[in-house]
Amino acid sequence: MPSKSGRGRGRRRGRDCQSNVSDTKPITPSYACFQESSQPTDTKNSQPTYTKPSTSSILEQSSSPSSSTCINTSTSSSTEIPNLFNTNCLPNGNLTANEIYKAFINNESTCNDTIPNGPKENVYFLLDNHRNITRKTNSKSSQFPDDCGAWDSHCGRTVKTDFVVQSDSTLRFTCIKDGQYCFEKQVKGKKTFIPFNPQPSPDSIVTLERYYTPLKRDKMYKKRVSTFNRLPTQHQDRVHLALVEYTGKFSQTSGPHGNAKHVTHDYTRTDPKVLDQIKEDIKAKKTNIDIYKDMVFKDSENAPRDLQQIRSKRYHDNKHSNLDSSNVPDQVWEALAMANKHEFVAEVVYTRGNNMPPSIICYSQMQMEDMKLHSEHDPDSILGIDRTFNLGPTYVTNFVYKNKKVVKKSSRDHPIFVGPVFFHWHASYYTYHSFLSHVKARLDADVKYIDIRIGSDDEGGITKAIDKVFNTSERLLCTKHMKDNVTDHMKNKLPLTKEERSHIMSDLFGDDGIVTSNDTIDFNLKSENLCNKYPIITDYYTKRLKNRLFNHVNRPLKKSSNPDRLWTNNNCESMNHRFKIATD
C-alpha cells in the first residue's frame, strides 16, 4: 500500500528533482582567466601576448577548463585573481541538486583552496573542504571565509535531503517510510510515497546538505554552501569538496560589523588560517606586538586587523583552554598561601560551589592609606572604578584617583595613581560586592567619617554593588559613555536625521543643556522642553536617561568646585591602557 505523508521537506525536494529526472541543465562552463591583449603585435615574429584580467572581466568571459586542478588562492590580494582560477556563473539562480552532483563528480571541474576576493555575483566555486571535514570530527563548525562582510547567521538555515543515484548519474529524492526507501509521487492530487522495487543499494544513497544565509547589510544577496556526506564508491574521492554559490547583486556599500559600536571602517572577516597562526604563535610564547609585526611583514594581506585582535584571541584562548586543563584545587591552595607570603595580596576570595580559581584583592598598605588620605582631605576627589579585560584569562577591576600632592612636569597636571586592584573571573553583582565591601571596611577603619565620591560607567553589576555598599556616597556616571550610548540608540533605533541628533545631544550635554541645570525646577523644565520638541525620544529619555542624568550627573556636578566640567572615566581608561601595554 502506498503511504501518505503530510507536508515537510518534499516540496523543496520536489523542486530539486522530479520523479524521473533524465534531462538537466548543463553545468555552465568555467570562465577563462586570460584574455588576448588588444595591443598590436608582429604576427610573424612574435607570439600572442596575454594580460591578466580584472575580477569583473573574469566573470564576463567563459571557457571550459582543460584539466582538474586545485588552485591555492590563500595569498591572493583583494584586487587580483590567480592566473589559473576558473569560476562558473549562475544564470538561473541556485543550482539544482542534479547540477550540484554533476559538478562534484566531474573530474575536470576546477577545485580551489579558498574563495577569491572581489565582487561575486551569481557565481559558484568548488572548494577543497578537507579542513572543515577535520573540524567536524572535532565537533567544530565549518568555516567558509570571504571578503563580502558580515553574514546573518541568525537567518541561516540548513536543509538535508536524501537522494538515490540512478544509473544515468541523476538524483532522485527519497525518504525512509516503514523501514523502506520510497520515492514521491502525486496520486489523485495527493502526495504519496511509494517504496522502490527493488530497494536501492546503500552505496547509491547520498545525503545533500545545503546551508543558506543572507548578507547582513543586504538580505537579497545570499550565499549557499552544498556538501555531500558521502558519494558512490567510484566518486568517493570527490567527497571532500564543497560548492559555494553567491546569488544576487553584491552591494558595494559595505560597513562595520553589526556588533561594532565605535568603529566606522568596513568589516571583513579574518581568514581562520590567520587566527590559527596567531594561536600557534601564542603557544610559542611570543608577545602580542611581535606576533603582529611578524605576520604583517610576512604577508600583509593575510595578517591580523590590528593589535587588539591578537589581545582578544589570547584572552579567549586562555579563558577556554587554560582553565579547563588547570588543577583548580592546587590553584586554590597556592592563592591562599600568597595572602601570607606576598605583601601585595590583601585577600583571597573563594566561594562555595565555584569551579574557578580564587579571586584576589591586591594593594599595599601604603596604597590604601594614600587613597584614603586624598578622599578625606579633597572634597572634589573622585575614585574612579572600571573593569578591563584582555590582560589574561581574568577580569581586572581597579580604583584610580588623581594625586593632588604631585604635579607632572610635562603636562602640569596631577598624575593618575592606582588603588586596590581586583582579579576576578565573573562580572556579577556578588563579585563586585565582595571587592567593594573589603575596600569600604578598610576606608572606614577609623572613627572619622569620610565622604567618598565614586565614579564608573553604567555597568549594571558595578553600579548596583556601589549603591549597596557605599549607600551614603555620591555616585557619578561617566558622561562619555552616556553620550556614546545615547548616540548609538538614536542612530540605530530612532528615525532621526544627523542634524536632529546633534541638536538633541546639545540639549542634553551642552553648556546650557539639561545636565547643567541650576536646580530641580530648571532640570524638569528643560526635560519637558526636550520631550515636546522631539516626542520620538520621550520614552527612551524618561525610562533610561532622566533619573541617571539628575542623580548621577547633574546633582554631583553642582556639589563640585568646578560645576561646568562633566566627569568622565578617562583616568581609568588611561590606567587600563597602561596595563595592556605592560602585559603585551
PDB file of C-alpha atoms in Angstrom, residues 7-258:
ATOM      1  CA  ARG A   7       3.875  18.437   4.211  1.00  0.00           C
ATOM      2  CA  GLY A   8       7.509  18.916   5.011  1.00  0.00           C
ATOM      3  CA  ARG A   9      10.640  18.544   3.077  1.00  0.00           C
ATOM      4  CA  GLY A  10       9.039  17.131  -0.026  1.00  0.00           C
ATOM      5  CA  ARG A  11       8.091  20.489  -1.540  1.00  0.00           C
ATOM      6  CA  ARG A  12      11.704  21.699  -1.702  1.00  0.00           C
ATOM      7  CA  ARG A  13      12.958  18.316  -2.748  1.00  0.00           C
ATOM      8  CA  GLY A  14      10.334  18.152  -5.441  1.00  0.00           C
ATOM      9  CA  ARG A  15      11.816  21.278  -6.979  1.00  0.00           C
ATOM     10  CA  ASP A  16      15.277  19.733  -6.910  1.00  0.00           C
ATOM     11  CA  CYS A  17      14.306  16.553  -8.759  1.00  0.00           C
ATOM     12  CA  GLN A  18      11.080  15.275 -10.220  1.00  0.00           C
ATOM     13  CA  SER A  19      10.228  11.585 -10.035  1.00  0.00           C
ATOM     14  CA  ASN A  20      12.044  10.952 -13.331  1.00  0.00           C
ATOM     15  CA  VAL A  21      14.948  13.269 -13.903  1.00  0.00           C
ATOM     16  CA  SER A  22      16.604  12.473 -17.187  1.00  0.00           C
ATOM     17  CA  ASP A  23      17.394  15.893 -18.654  1.00  0.00           C
ATOM     18  CA  THR A  24      19.028  18.595 -16.601  1.00  0.00           C
ATOM     19  CA  LYS A  25      20.572  21.967 -17.352  1.00  0.00           C
ATOM     20  CA  PRO A  26      24.172  21.560 -18.402  1.00  0.00           C
ATOM     21  CA  ILE A  27      26.736  22.867 -15.980  1.00  0.00           C
ATOM     22  CA  THR A  28      27.735  26.351 -17.094  1.00  0.00           C
ATOM     23  CA  PRO A  29      31.305  26.273 -18.353  1.00  0.00           C
ATOM     24  CA  SER A  30      34.076  27.890 -16.320  1.00  0.00           C
ATOM     25  CA  TYR A  31      35.413  31.338 -17.123  1.00  0.00           C
ATOM     26  CA  ALA A  32      38.777  31.940 -18.701  1.00  0.00           C
ATOM     27  CA  CYS A  33      41.363  33.780 -16.665  1.00  0.00           C
ATOM     28  CA  PHE A  34      43.372  35.120 -19.587  1.00  0.00           C
ATOM     29  CA  GLN A  35      42.273  37.359 -22.395  1.00  0.00           C
ATOM     30  CA  GLU A  36      44.039  38.391 -25.570  1.00  0.00           C
ATOM     31  CA  SER A  37      45.754  41.723 -25.378  1.00  0.00           C
ATOM     32  CA  SER A  38      44.407  44.469 -27.605  1.00  0.00           C
ATOM     33  CA  GLN A  39      47.930  45.764 -28.287  1.00  0.00           C
ATOM     34  CA  PRO A  40      49.187  45.253 -31.869  1.00  0.00           C
ATOM     35  CA  THR A  41      51.750  42.506 -32.349  1.00  0.00           C
ATOM     36  CA  ASP A  42      54.005  41.299 -35.102  1.00  0.00           C
ATOM     37  CA  THR A  43      52.221  38.151 -36.236  1.00  0.00           C
ATOM     38  CA  LYS A  44      55.286  36.883 -37.999  1.00  0.00           C
ATOM     39  CA  ASN A  45      57.936  37.244 -35.338  1.00  0.00           C
ATOM     40  CA  SER A  46      56.119  37.275 -32.041  1.00  0.00           C
ATOM     41  CA  GLN A  47      53.718  35.134 -30.055  1.00  0.00           C
ATOM     42  CA  PRO A  48      50.326  36.449 -28.947  1.00  0.00           C
ATOM     43  CA  THR A  49      50.518  38.323 -25.644  1.00  0.00           C
ATOM     44  CA  TYR A  50      48.145  37.820 -22.771  1.00  0.00           C
ATOM     45  CA  THR A  51      47.189  40.122 -19.930  1.00  0.00           C
ATOM     46  CA  LYS A  52      45.747  39.299 -16.542  1.00  0.00           C
ATOM     47  CA  PRO A  53      42.102  40.419 -16.450  1.00  0.00           C
ATOM     48  CA  SER A  54      40.271  42.103 -13.607  1.00  0.00           C
ATOM     49  CA  THR A  55      37.701  40.295 -11.491  1.00  0.00           C
ATOM     50  CA  SER A  56      34.856  41.765 -13.492  1.00  0.00           C
ATOM     51  CA  SER A  57      36.322  40.570 -16.790  1.00  0.00           C
ATOM     52  CA  ILE A  58      36.704  37.057 -15.431  1.00  0.00           C
ATOM     53  CA  LEU A  59      33.020  36.981 -14.622  1.00  0.00           C
ATOM     54  CA  GLU A  60      32.118  38.125 -18.137  1.00  0.00           C
ATOM     55  CA  GLN A  61      34.015  35.557 -20.209  1.00  0.00           C
ATOM     56  CA  SER A  62      33.784  31.795 -20.216  1.00  0.00           C
ATOM     57  CA  SER A  63      35.711  28.799 -21.431  1.00  0.00           C
ATOM     58  CA  SER A  64      35.998  25.167 -20.459  1.00  0.00           C
ATOM     59  CA  PRO A  65      38.704  24.049 -18.031  1.00  0.00           C
ATOM     60  CA  SER A  66      41.341  21.863 -19.550  1.00  0.00           C
ATOM     61  CA  SER A  67      42.156  19.764 -16.511  1.00  0.00           C
ATOM     62  CA  SER A  68      41.286  19.132 -12.879  1.00  0.00           C
ATOM     63  CA  THR A  69      43.446  21.426 -10.778  1.00  0.00           C
ATOM     64  CA  CYS A  70      43.424  22.559  -7.142  1.00  0.00           C
ATOM     65  CA  ILE A  71      44.345  26.241  -7.007  1.00  0.00           C
ATOM     66  CA  ASN A  72      45.853  27.852  -3.911  1.00  0.00           C
ATOM     67  CA  THR A  73      44.286  31.307  -3.566  1.00  0.00           C
ATOM     68  CA  SER A  74      45.240  31.936   0.038  1.00  0.00           C
ATOM     69  CA  THR A  75      47.803  34.611  -0.820  1.00  0.00           C
ATOM     70  CA  SER A  76      45.831  36.474  -3.479  1.00  0.00           C
ATOM     71  CA  SER A  77      45.185  40.153  -2.923  1.00  0.00           C
ATOM     72  CA  SER A  78      41.790  41.799  -2.848  1.00  0.00           C
ATOM     73  CA  THR A  79      42.119  43.087  -6.424  1.00  0.00           C
ATOM     74  CA  GLU A  80      43.791  40.146  -8.115  1.00  0.00           C
ATOM     75  CA  ILE A  81      42.560  36.693  -9.088  1.00  0.00           C
ATOM     76  CA  PRO A  82      45.113  33.882  -9.504  1.00  0.00           C
ATOM     77  CA  ASN A  83      46.058  33.194 -13.109  1.00  0.00           C
ATOM     78  CA  LEU A  84      44.593  29.703 -13.327  1.00  0.00           C
ATOM     79  CA  PHE A  85      41.414  30.392 -11.391  1.00  0.00           C
ATOM     80  CA  ASN A  86      38.173  29.370 -13.055  1.00  0.00           C
ATOM     81  CA  THR A  87      34.668  30.192 -11.876  1.00  0.00           C
ATOM     82  CA  ASN A  88      31.147  29.356 -13.034  1.00  0.00           C
ATOM     83  CA  CYS A  89      28.118  31.594 -13.437  1.00  0.00           C
ATOM     84  CA  LEU A  90      24.564  31.056 -12.228  1.00  0.00           C
ATOM     85  CA  PRO A  91      22.288  32.481 -14.938  1.00  0.00           C
ATOM     86  CA  ASN A  92      19.130  30.966 -13.424  1.00  0.00           C
ATOM     87  CA  GLY A  93      19.702  31.216  -9.685  1.00  0.00           C
ATOM     88  CA  ASN A  94      20.962  28.407  -7.462  1.00  0.00           C
ATOM     89  CA  LEU A  95      21.947  25.078  -8.991  1.00  0.00           C
ATOM     90  CA  THR A  96      19.556  22.152  -8.697  1.00  0.00           C
ATOM     91  CA  ALA A  97      20.568  19.029  -6.816  1.00  0.00           C
ATOM     92  CA  ASN A  98      21.395  17.293 -10.101  1.00  0.00           C
ATOM     93  CA  GLU A  99      23.633  20.144 -11.228  1.00  0.00           C
ATOM     94  CA  ILE A 100      25.441  20.149  -7.889  1.00  0.00           C
ATOM     95  CA  TYR A 101      26.039  16.408  -8.175  1.00  0.00           C
ATOM     96  CA  LYS A 102      27.314  16.774 -11.759  1.00  0.00           C
ATOM     97  CA  ALA A 103      29.773  19.452 -10.626  1.00  0.00           C
ATOM     98  CA  PHE A 104      31.035  17.225  -7.807  1.00  0.00           C
ATOM     99  CA  ILE A 105      31.682  14.125  -9.918  1.00  0.00           C
ATOM    100  CA  ASN A 106      33.092  15.993 -12.925  1.00  0.00           C
ATOM    101  CA  ASN A 107      36.827  15.267 -12.791  1.00  0.00           C
ATOM    102  CA  GLU A 108      37.514  18.285 -14.993  1.00  0.00           C
ATOM    103  CA  SER A 109      35.913  20.691 -12.505  1.00  0.00           C
ATOM    104  CA  THR A 110      38.443  23.106 -11.046  1.00  0.00           C
ATOM    105  CA  CYS A 111      38.792  22.947  -7.269  1.00  0.00           C
ATOM    106  CA  ASN A 112      40.146  25.889  -5.234  1.00  0.00           C
ATOM    107  CA  ASP A 113      41.636  26.204  -1.762  1.00  0.00           C
ATOM    108  CA  THR A 114      39.850  29.427  -0.820  1.00  0.00           C
ATOM    109  CA  ILE A 115      37.173  31.779  -2.089  1.00  0.00           C
ATOM    110  CA  PRO A 116      38.824  34.607  -4.078  1.00  0.00           C
ATOM    111  CA  ASN A 117      38.470  38.248  -3.136  1.00  0.00           C
ATOM    112  CA  GLY A 118      36.432  40.691  -5.180  1.00  0.00           C
ATOM    113  CA  PRO A 119      32.734  41.127  -6.099  1.00  0.00           C
ATOM    114  CA  LYS A 120      30.883  37.827  -6.549  1.00  0.00           C
ATOM    115  CA  GLU A 121      27.513  37.985  -8.302  1.00  0.00           C
ATOM    116  CA  ASN A 122      25.604  34.877  -9.424  1.00  0.00           C
ATOM    117  CA  VAL A 123      28.672  32.653  -9.426  1.00  0.00           C
ATOM    118  CA  TYR A 124      29.731  29.447  -7.713  1.00  0.00           C
ATOM    119  CA  PHE A 125      33.049  27.958  -6.644  1.00  0.00           C
ATOM    120  CA  LEU A 126      34.155  24.399  -5.999  1.00  0.00           C
ATOM    121  CA  LEU A 127      36.389  24.272  -2.906  1.00  0.00           C
ATOM    122  CA  ASP A 128      38.661  21.792  -1.190  1.00  0.00           C
ATOM    123  CA  ASN A 129      36.808  21.065   2.072  1.00  0.00           C
ATOM    124  CA  HIS A 130      39.350  18.859   3.862  1.00  0.00           C
ATOM    125  CA  ARG A 131      39.858  21.401   6.639  1.00  0.00           C
ATOM    126  CA  ASN A 132      36.155  21.574   7.533  1.00  0.00           C
ATOM    127  CA  ILE A 133      35.813  17.791   7.490  1.00  0.00           C
ATOM    128  CA  THR A 134      38.562  17.659  10.110  1.00  0.00           C
ATOM    129  CA  ARG A 135      36.825  20.387  12.122  1.00  0.00           C
ATOM    130  CA  LYS A 136      33.570  18.420  12.142  1.00  0.00           C
ATOM    131  CA  THR A 137      35.309  15.376  13.597  1.00  0.00           C
ATOM    132  CA  ASN A 138      36.339  17.678  16.469  1.00  0.00           C
ATOM    133  CA  SER A 139      32.744  18.941  16.910  1.00  0.00           C
ATOM    134  CA  LYS A 140      33.548  22.334  15.390  1.00  0.00           C
ATOM    135  CA  SER A 141      31.515  24.261  12.840  1.00  0.00           C
ATOM    136  CA  SER A 142      32.539  24.652   9.205  1.00  0.00           C
ATOM    137  CA  GLN A 143      34.173  27.861   8.004  1.00  0.00           C
ATOM    138  CA  PHE A 144      33.992  29.381   4.510  1.00  0.00           C
ATOM    139  CA  PRO A 145      35.623  32.829   4.879  1.00  0.00           C
ATOM    140  CA  ASP A 146      35.258  35.508   2.217  1.00  0.00           C
ATOM    141  CA  ASP A 147      35.546  39.281   1.838  1.00  0.00           C
ATOM    142  CA  CYS A 148      31.826  40.038   1.474  1.00  0.00           C
ATOM    143  CA  GLY A 149      31.320  41.274   5.033  1.00  0.00           C
ATOM    144  CA  ALA A 150      29.168  40.004   7.901  1.00  0.00           C
ATOM    145  CA  TRP A 151      26.669  37.221   7.128  1.00  0.00           C
ATOM    146  CA  ASP A 152      23.455  36.952   9.153  1.00  0.00           C
ATOM    147  CA  SER A 153      23.836  33.568  10.823  1.00  0.00           C
ATOM    148  CA  HIS A 154      20.591  34.108  12.776  1.00  0.00           C
ATOM    149  CA  CYS A 155      18.701  33.922   9.480  1.00  0.00           C
ATOM    150  CA  GLY A 156      20.757  30.964   8.280  1.00  0.00           C
ATOM    151  CA  ARG A 157      19.264  27.505   7.861  1.00  0.00           C
ATOM    152  CA  THR A 158      20.443  24.063   6.843  1.00  0.00           C
ATOM    153  CA  VAL A 159      18.472  21.651   4.638  1.00  0.00           C
ATOM    154  CA  LYS A 160      19.427  17.964   4.452  1.00  0.00           C
ATOM    155  CA  THR A 161      17.954  15.865   1.649  1.00  0.00           C
ATOM    156  CA  ASP A 162      18.417  12.181   0.770  1.00  0.00           C
ATOM    157  CA  PHE A 163      18.723  11.089  -2.856  1.00  0.00           C
ATOM    158  CA  VAL A 164      19.146   7.876  -4.840  1.00  0.00           C
ATOM    159  CA  VAL A 165      21.853   7.985  -7.523  1.00  0.00           C
ATOM    160  CA  GLN A 166      20.285   6.416 -10.603  1.00  0.00           C
ATOM    161  CA  SER A 167      22.034   4.538 -13.397  1.00  0.00           C
ATOM    162  CA  ASP A 168      22.222   7.665 -15.582  1.00  0.00           C
ATOM    163  CA  SER A 169      24.018   9.558 -12.752  1.00  0.00           C
ATOM    164  CA  THR A 170      20.956  11.657 -11.928  1.00  0.00           C
ATOM    165  CA  LEU A 171      19.468  12.087  -8.459  1.00  0.00           C
ATOM    166  CA  ARG A 172      16.004  11.147  -7.312  1.00  0.00           C
ATOM    167  CA  PHE A 173      14.571  12.258  -3.990  1.00  0.00           C
ATOM    168  CA  THR A 174      13.986   9.513  -1.435  1.00  0.00           C
ATOM    169  CA  CYS A 175      12.983   9.120   2.186  1.00  0.00           C
ATOM    170  CA  ILE A 176      12.538   6.207   4.572  1.00  0.00           C
ATOM    171  CA  LYS A 177       8.983   5.100   5.334  1.00  0.00           C
ATOM    172  CA  ASP A 178       8.325   1.951   7.376  1.00  0.00           C
ATOM    173  CA  GLY A 179      11.961   0.944   7.013  1.00  0.00           C
ATOM    174  CA  GLN A 180      11.960   1.197   3.209  1.00  0.00           C
ATOM    175  CA  TYR A 181      13.352   3.781   0.793  1.00  0.00           C
ATOM    176  CA  CYS A 182      10.457   5.461  -1.009  1.00  0.00           C
ATOM    177  CA  PHE A 183      10.045   7.922  -3.864  1.00  0.00           C
ATOM    178  CA  GLU A 184       7.485  10.698  -4.044  1.00  0.00           C
ATOM    179  CA  LYS A 185       4.529  10.608  -6.410  1.00  0.00           C
ATOM    180  CA  GLN A 186       1.290  12.540  -6.880  1.00  0.00           C
ATOM    181  CA  VAL A 187      -1.759  10.237  -6.821  1.00  0.00           C
ATOM    182  CA  LYS A 188      -5.112  11.942  -7.422  1.00  0.00           C
ATOM    183  CA  GLY A 189      -3.646  15.261  -6.359  1.00  0.00           C
ATOM    184  CA  LYS A 190      -2.216  13.894  -3.115  1.00  0.00           C
ATOM    185  CA  LYS A 191       1.401  13.373  -2.258  1.00  0.00           C
ATOM    186  CA  THR A 192       2.235   9.721  -1.645  1.00  0.00           C
ATOM    187  CA  PHE A 193       5.451   7.804  -1.010  1.00  0.00           C
ATOM    188  CA  ILE A 194       5.917   4.537  -2.882  1.00  0.00           C
ATOM    189  CA  PRO A 195       8.688   2.061  -1.959  1.00  0.00           C
ATOM    190  CA  PHE A 196      11.381   1.414  -4.558  1.00  0.00           C
ATOM    191  CA  ASN A 197      11.248  -2.077  -6.037  1.00  0.00           C
ATOM    192  CA  PRO A 198      13.874  -3.346  -5.809  1.00  0.00           C
ATOM    193  CA  GLN A 199      15.282  -1.319  -2.915  1.00  0.00           C
ATOM    194  CA  PRO A 200      18.353   0.780  -3.817  1.00  0.00           C
ATOM    195  CA  SER A 201      21.745  -0.372  -2.589  1.00  0.00           C
ATOM    196  CA  PRO A 202      23.287   1.595   0.331  1.00  0.00           C
ATOM    197  CA  ASP A 203      26.120   2.693  -1.957  1.00  0.00           C
ATOM    198  CA  SER A 204      23.654   4.607  -4.151  1.00  0.00           C
ATOM    199  CA  ILE A 205      22.170   6.644  -1.275  1.00  0.00           C
ATOM    200  CA  VAL A 206      23.649  10.124  -0.784  1.00  0.00           C
ATOM    201  CA  THR A 207      22.702  12.988   1.541  1.00  0.00           C
ATOM    202  CA  LEU A 208      22.998  16.535   0.228  1.00  0.00           C
ATOM    203  CA  GLU A 209      23.428  19.197   2.909  1.00  0.00           C
ATOM    204  CA  ARG A 210      22.762  22.820   1.904  1.00  0.00           C
ATOM    205  CA  TYR A 211      23.316  25.831   4.161  1.00  0.00           C
ATOM    206  CA  TYR A 212      21.646  29.165   3.287  1.00  0.00           C
ATOM    207  CA  THR A 213      22.495  32.579   4.753  1.00  0.00           C
ATOM    208  CA  PRO A 214      21.891  36.218   3.664  1.00  0.00           C
ATOM    209  CA  LEU A 215      24.297  39.129   3.908  1.00  0.00           C
ATOM    210  CA  LYS A 216      23.568  41.288   6.940  1.00  0.00           C
ATOM    211  CA  ARG A 217      23.573  44.612   5.117  1.00  0.00           C
ATOM    212  CA  ASP A 218      21.596  43.298   2.111  1.00  0.00           C
ATOM    213  CA  LYS A 219      19.179  40.401   2.641  1.00  0.00           C
ATOM    214  CA  MET A 220      18.741  39.951  -1.120  1.00  0.00           C
ATOM    215  CA  TYR A 221      22.364  38.908  -1.541  1.00  0.00           C
ATOM    216  CA  LYS A 222      22.686  35.278  -0.441  1.00  0.00           C
ATOM    217  CA  LYS A 223      25.242  32.547  -0.008  1.00  0.00           C
ATOM    218  CA  ARG A 224      24.659  28.796  -0.193  1.00  0.00           C
ATOM    219  CA  VAL A 225      27.123  26.050   0.698  1.00  0.00           C
ATOM    220  CA  SER A 226      26.470  22.484  -0.504  1.00  0.00           C
ATOM    221  CA  THR A 227      28.252  19.314   0.615  1.00  0.00           C
ATOM    222  CA  PHE A 228      27.653  15.561   0.327  1.00  0.00           C
ATOM    223  CA  ASN A 229      28.137  13.317   3.346  1.00  0.00           C
ATOM    224  CA  ARG A 230      29.193  10.516   1.006  1.00  0.00           C
ATOM    225  CA  LEU A 231      29.287   9.671  -2.692  1.00  0.00           C
ATOM    226  CA  PRO A 232      29.100   6.383  -4.607  1.00  0.00           C
ATOM    227  CA  THR A 233      32.267   4.308  -4.424  1.00  0.00           C
ATOM    228  CA  GLN A 234      33.536   5.326  -7.863  1.00  0.00           C
ATOM    229  CA  HIS A 235      33.309   9.016  -6.871  1.00  0.00           C
ATOM    230  CA  GLN A 236      34.203   8.771  -3.185  1.00  0.00           C
ATOM    231  CA  ASP A 237      37.491  10.592  -3.807  1.00  0.00           C
ATOM    232  CA  ARG A 238      35.417  13.740  -4.546  1.00  0.00           C
ATOM    233  CA  VAL A 239      33.513  13.796  -1.244  1.00  0.00           C
ATOM    234  CA  HIS A 240      35.998  16.268   0.250  1.00  0.00           C
ATOM    235  CA  LEU A 241      34.648  19.054  -1.982  1.00  0.00           C
ATOM    236  CA  ALA A 242      32.191  21.839  -1.172  1.00  0.00           C
ATOM    237  CA  LEU A 243      30.248  24.018  -3.591  1.00  0.00           C
ATOM    238  CA  VAL A 244      29.675  27.670  -2.606  1.00  0.00           C
ATOM    239  CA  GLU A 245      27.125  29.785  -4.501  1.00  0.00           C
ATOM    240  CA  TYR A 246      26.575  33.563  -4.416  1.00  0.00           C
ATOM    241  CA  THR A 247      23.277  34.878  -5.793  1.00  0.00           C
ATOM    242  CA  GLY A 248      22.011  38.435  -6.134  1.00  0.00           C
ATOM    243  CA  LYS A 249      23.536  41.846  -6.710  1.00  0.00           C
ATOM    244  CA  PHE A 250      26.554  42.447  -4.480  1.00  0.00           C
ATOM    245  CA  SER A 251      26.251  45.686  -2.522  1.00  0.00           C
ATOM    246  CA  GLN A 252      29.418  47.723  -2.963  1.00  0.00           C
ATOM    247  CA  THR A 253      28.421  49.838   0.046  1.00  0.00           C
ATOM    248  CA  SER A 254      29.895  47.964   2.973  1.00  0.00           C
ATOM    249  CA  GLY A 255      30.051  48.918   6.639  1.00  0.00           C
ATOM    250  CA  PRO A 256      31.281  47.927  10.087  1.00  0.00           C
ATOM    251  CA  HIS A 257      30.358  44.704  11.835  1.00  0.00           C
ATOM    252  CA  GLY A 258      26.840  44.642  13.264  1.00  0.00           C
TER     253      GLY A 258
END
